[in-house]
Amino acid sequence: MRSSIVVLKEQIKQFHLVRRLSVYEIKSQTSGNYLGAAWEIINPAIQIMIYWFVFGFGIRQRAPIGDVEYFQWLFAGILVWFFINQGVMKATRSIYTKIRMLAKMNFPMSVIPNYVVISQFYPHLILLGIGIIILQFMGYPVSIYYLQLPLYMAATIALLFSITLITSTLATIVRDVQMMLQAMMRMLLYLSPILWPPTLLPESWQTWLKLNPFYYIVEGYRNTLLGQGWYFLENPMYTLYFCGLVIVLFMIGAYLHVKFRSQFIDFL
């Protein structure tokens, strides 16, 4: 608990530094490309079209999901996945790739995975804005359910920071964690209800599937963008489970980070 309080205080105290470093991070990533930040839109667009063609035309034969066409259903759920995937992967390797450069700067190391996660939030906002405009022309206008969207954004950031506190610490100690996590994230894409509806599984299996916290985020986004309901209110026990899991992950991540951060430089 003490470690959690320490890390939480560090994030609050260094909030403005996190914001500045996150802006610098996204600029540094796109400065060497001719198209710059446009790649943050181009890459997801290509992947969405591939998934839509393979799963929509090939496997599902253009069959709708309930009363929603497959493309709109896929599109509303996958928008947040790009943020999740990039946030986890880049923040996991953030400490051991940046610690030498930042060692002389006077701020706590727990800030590093946080500002990397936030740097991936900016492209997500752009992609989400474009997605909302596209959905308007597909028959899904902005509705009152959009009021819950900031809640899912905050939940996603909290979840990613909690996870990457753990993974960035472990990846600094053991580099194999990065490769293992890459395989796990690829697997989670297919185990989360992004490319296929969970209703294809027996109801007892769906309960196990919901142990994946990304399920909650994806379904929350999908219910918001497609105007299908107040997901967090309609599933109160699942909301409590998600919040409890984030707290537990944060406590574990904070403990590991505070315990090992004085030794990080020794593992490089």
XYZ file of C-alpha atoms in Angstrom:
268
model
C 0.000 0.000 0.000
C 2.842 2.383 0.823
C 4.372 1.865 -2.629
C 1.016 2.605 -4.268
C 0.700 5.886 -2.391
C 4.265 6.849 -3.348
C 3.704 6.178 -7.062
C 0.305 7.896 -7.048
C 1.766 11.004 -5.415
C 4.553 11.040 -7.999
C 2.055 11.041 -10.866
C 0.051 13.881 -9.336
C 3.118 15.950 -8.503
C 4.684 15.443 -11.955
C 1.454 15.848 -13.945
C 2.705 18.794 -15.987
C 5.983 16.992 -16.714
C 4.062 13.930 -17.902
C 2.058 16.118 -20.273
C 5.170 17.814 -21.714
C 7.122 14.587 -22.108
C 4.171 12.847 -23.762
C 3.956 15.597 -26.382
C 7.710 15.383 -26.966
C 7.457 11.586 -27.271
C 4.856 11.650 -30.032
C 6.766 14.354 -31.903
C 10.032 12.405 -31.715
C 8.329 9.278 -33.048
C 6.985 10.978 -36.159
C 9.730 13.529 -36.892
C 11.703 11.228 -39.189
C 8.778 10.230 -41.410
C 7.699 12.106 -44.525
C 4.034 11.585 -43.638
C 4.666 12.249 -39.943
C 1.675 11.668 -37.678
C -0.418 10.533 -40.663
C 0.974 7.041 -40.125
C -0.978 6.918 -36.860
C -4.081 6.878 -39.044
C -2.802 4.992 -42.090
C -1.604 1.898 -40.218
C -4.863 1.339 -38.274
C -6.908 1.968 -41.443
C -4.992 -0.740 -43.308
C -5.420 -3.215 -40.448
C -9.147 -2.488 -40.133
C -9.682 -3.155 -43.843
C -7.737 -6.431 -43.644
C -9.710 -7.665 -40.626
C -12.991 -6.590 -42.213
C -12.164 -8.429 -45.452
C -10.935 -11.619 -43.756
C -13.559 -11.878 -41.018
C -16.426 -9.942 -42.610
C -16.308 -11.297 -46.142
C -14.351 -14.513 -45.666
C -15.428 -16.084 -42.380
C -18.769 -14.443 -41.605
C -19.930 -13.982 -45.191
C -21.041 -10.409 -44.359
C -23.470 -11.676 -41.688
C -24.478 -8.876 -39.268
C -23.985 -8.969 -35.485
C -27.541 -8.705 -34.249
C -28.969 -5.612 -35.930
C -25.533 -4.072 -36.596
C -23.559 -4.618 -39.793
C -20.258 -6.380 -39.210
C -18.050 -3.507 -40.382
C -19.649 -0.980 -38.017
C -19.521 -3.520 -35.184
C -15.841 -4.258 -35.836
C -14.969 -0.599 -36.361
C -16.538 0.596 -33.085
C -14.670 -2.012 -31.056
C -11.269 -2.022 -32.696
C -10.659 1.743 -32.430
C -9.564 1.419 -28.809
C -7.486 -1.699 -29.449
C -4.803 0.263 -31.313
C -4.390 2.469 -28.250
C -4.254 -0.556 -25.947
C -1.745 -2.469 -28.046
C 0.612 0.441 -28.719
C 0.324 1.706 -25.147
C 1.250 -1.655 -23.621
C 4.070 -2.471 -26.035
C 5.783 0.937 -26.031
C 5.388 1.587 -22.298
C 6.729 -1.883 -21.480
C 10.078 -1.105 -23.092
C 10.087 2.534 -22.005
C 12.254 2.259 -18.894
C 15.141 0.221 -20.281
C 15.239 2.193 -23.546
C 15.077 5.653 -21.971
C 16.695 5.310 -18.569
C 20.201 6.273 -19.731
C 18.913 9.390 -21.479
C 16.718 10.398 -18.540
C 19.028 9.322 -15.697
C 20.385 12.836 -15.253
C 16.929 14.399 -15.105
C 15.386 14.891 -11.677
C 12.033 13.115 -11.740
C 10.765 9.709 -10.536
C 11.090 6.776 -12.931
C 7.425 5.847 -12.474
C 6.665 8.816 -14.715
C 8.300 7.107 -17.717
C 5.681 4.420 -18.534
C 2.931 6.901 -17.693
C 3.995 9.567 -20.186
C 4.538 6.918 -22.893
C 0.971 5.682 -22.383
C -0.328 9.262 -22.550
C 1.680 9.875 -25.742
C -0.318 7.091 -27.393
C -3.556 8.660 -26.201
C -3.189 11.625 -28.578
C -3.263 9.510 -31.776
C -6.159 7.614 -30.247
C -8.146 10.838 -29.892
C -7.495 11.693 -33.556
C -8.435 8.204 -34.732
C -11.516 8.222 -32.513
C -12.613 11.605 -33.879
C -12.318 10.331 -37.455
C -14.162 7.158 -36.462
C -17.043 9.125 -34.952
C -17.386 11.146 -38.155
C -17.410 7.963 -40.257
C -20.054 6.377 -38.040
C -22.274 9.458 -38.514
C -22.502 8.668 -42.217
C -23.198 5.007 -41.473
C -26.323 5.679 -39.429
C -24.866 5.964 -35.926
C -25.050 9.634 -34.909
C -23.701 11.110 -31.690
C -26.074 10.210 -28.865
C -26.469 10.823 -25.165
C -24.452 7.630 -24.568
C -21.329 9.548 -25.603
C -21.363 11.059 -22.112
C -19.838 7.808 -20.836
C -16.951 7.900 -23.325
C -14.569 9.887 -21.026
C -15.155 7.223 -18.378
C -13.889 4.457 -20.672
C -10.966 6.614 -21.785
C -9.915 7.158 -18.167
C -10.451 3.456 -17.431
C -8.219 2.512 -20.373
C -5.413 4.836 -19.278
C -5.632 3.575 -15.681
C -5.543 -0.045 -16.838
C -2.612 0.502 -19.208
C -0.578 2.370 -16.596
C -1.237 -0.341 -14.003
C -0.232 -3.107 -16.417
C 2.857 -1.339 -17.712
C 4.113 -0.553 -14.212
C 4.436 -4.324 -13.911
C 5.667 -5.134 -17.410
C 8.147 -2.246 -17.694
C 9.743 -3.299 -14.418
C 9.950 -6.966 -15.407
C 11.154 -6.149 -18.935
C 14.002 -4.061 -17.518
C 15.116 -7.024 -15.414
C 14.441 -9.745 -18.015
C 14.326 -8.699 -21.681
C 12.414 -11.830 -22.677
C 9.319 -10.303 -21.076
C 9.020 -7.907 -24.029
C 8.943 -10.767 -26.567
C 6.553 -12.812 -24.456
C 4.235 -9.836 -24.068
C 4.251 -9.233 -27.815
C 2.980 -12.781 -28.363
C 0.391 -12.373 -25.594
C -0.992 -9.141 -27.062
C -1.348 -10.811 -30.457
C -3.228 -13.641 -28.759
C -5.456 -11.241 -26.785
C -6.574 -9.587 -30.017
C -8.304 -12.836 -30.911
C -9.441 -13.632 -27.364
C -11.136 -10.249 -26.914
C -14.550 -9.575 -28.539
C -13.066 -7.455 -31.304
C -13.100 -9.612 -34.433
C -15.906 -11.973 -33.452
C -18.973 -11.722 -31.172
C -18.780 -13.442 -27.776
C -22.305 -14.802 -28.314
C -20.743 -17.520 -30.478
C -19.503 -19.117 -27.253
C -21.614 -20.949 -24.655
C -22.772 -18.638 -21.875
C -20.495 -20.320 -19.305
C -17.482 -19.631 -21.546
C -18.487 -15.988 -21.906
C -18.095 -15.570 -18.141
C -14.478 -16.738 -18.348
C -13.897 -14.484 -21.345
C -14.950 -11.477 -19.271
C -12.000 -12.023 -16.944
C -10.030 -10.273 -19.681
C -10.221 -6.571 -18.678
C -9.912 -5.494 -22.316
C -13.336 -7.070 -22.858
C -14.851 -4.413 -20.600
C -13.107 -1.563 -22.419
C -13.980 -2.779 -25.921
C -17.627 -3.400 -25.077
C -17.856 -0.035 -23.343
C -16.561 1.748 -26.437
C -18.816 -0.287 -28.709
C -21.942 0.423 -26.665
C -21.069 4.126 -26.671
C -20.242 4.587 -30.355
C -23.173 2.479 -31.572
C -25.615 4.003 -29.069
C -26.518 0.667 -27.507
C -26.719 1.596 -23.833
C -24.986 2.553 -20.585
C -22.649 -0.412 -20.372
C -21.101 0.415 -16.978
C -24.546 0.839 -15.384
C -26.115 -2.183 -17.047
C -23.245 -4.395 -15.838
C -22.549 -3.116 -12.292
C -20.828 -6.268 -11.030
C -18.548 -6.343 -14.051
C -17.736 -2.665 -13.497
C -16.803 -3.407 -9.881
C -14.666 -6.349 -11.023
C -12.848 -4.146 -13.528
C -12.179 -1.408 -10.957
C -10.984 -3.949 -8.405
C -8.663 -5.576 -10.941
C -7.134 -2.219 -11.907
C -6.487 -1.424 -8.237
C -4.847 -4.810 -7.646
C -2.677 -4.491 -10.773
C -1.656 -0.973 -9.744
C -0.686 -2.110 -6.257
C 1.396 -4.973 -7.664
C 3.017 -2.718 -10.259
C 3.784 0.010 -7.718
C 5.331 -2.505 -5.313
C 7.572 -4.044 -7.998
C 8.550 -0.668 -9.423
C 9.493 0.911 -6.080
C 11.349 -2.238 -5.002
C 13.541 -2.521 -8.113
C 13.874 0.978 -9.540
C 17.031 1.758 -7.586
C 18.605 -1.240 -9.346
C 17.364 -0.538 -12.882
C 20.664 0.886 -14.034
C 22.398 -2.359 -12.968
C 20.313 -4.389 -15.418
C 21.323 -2.318 -18.459
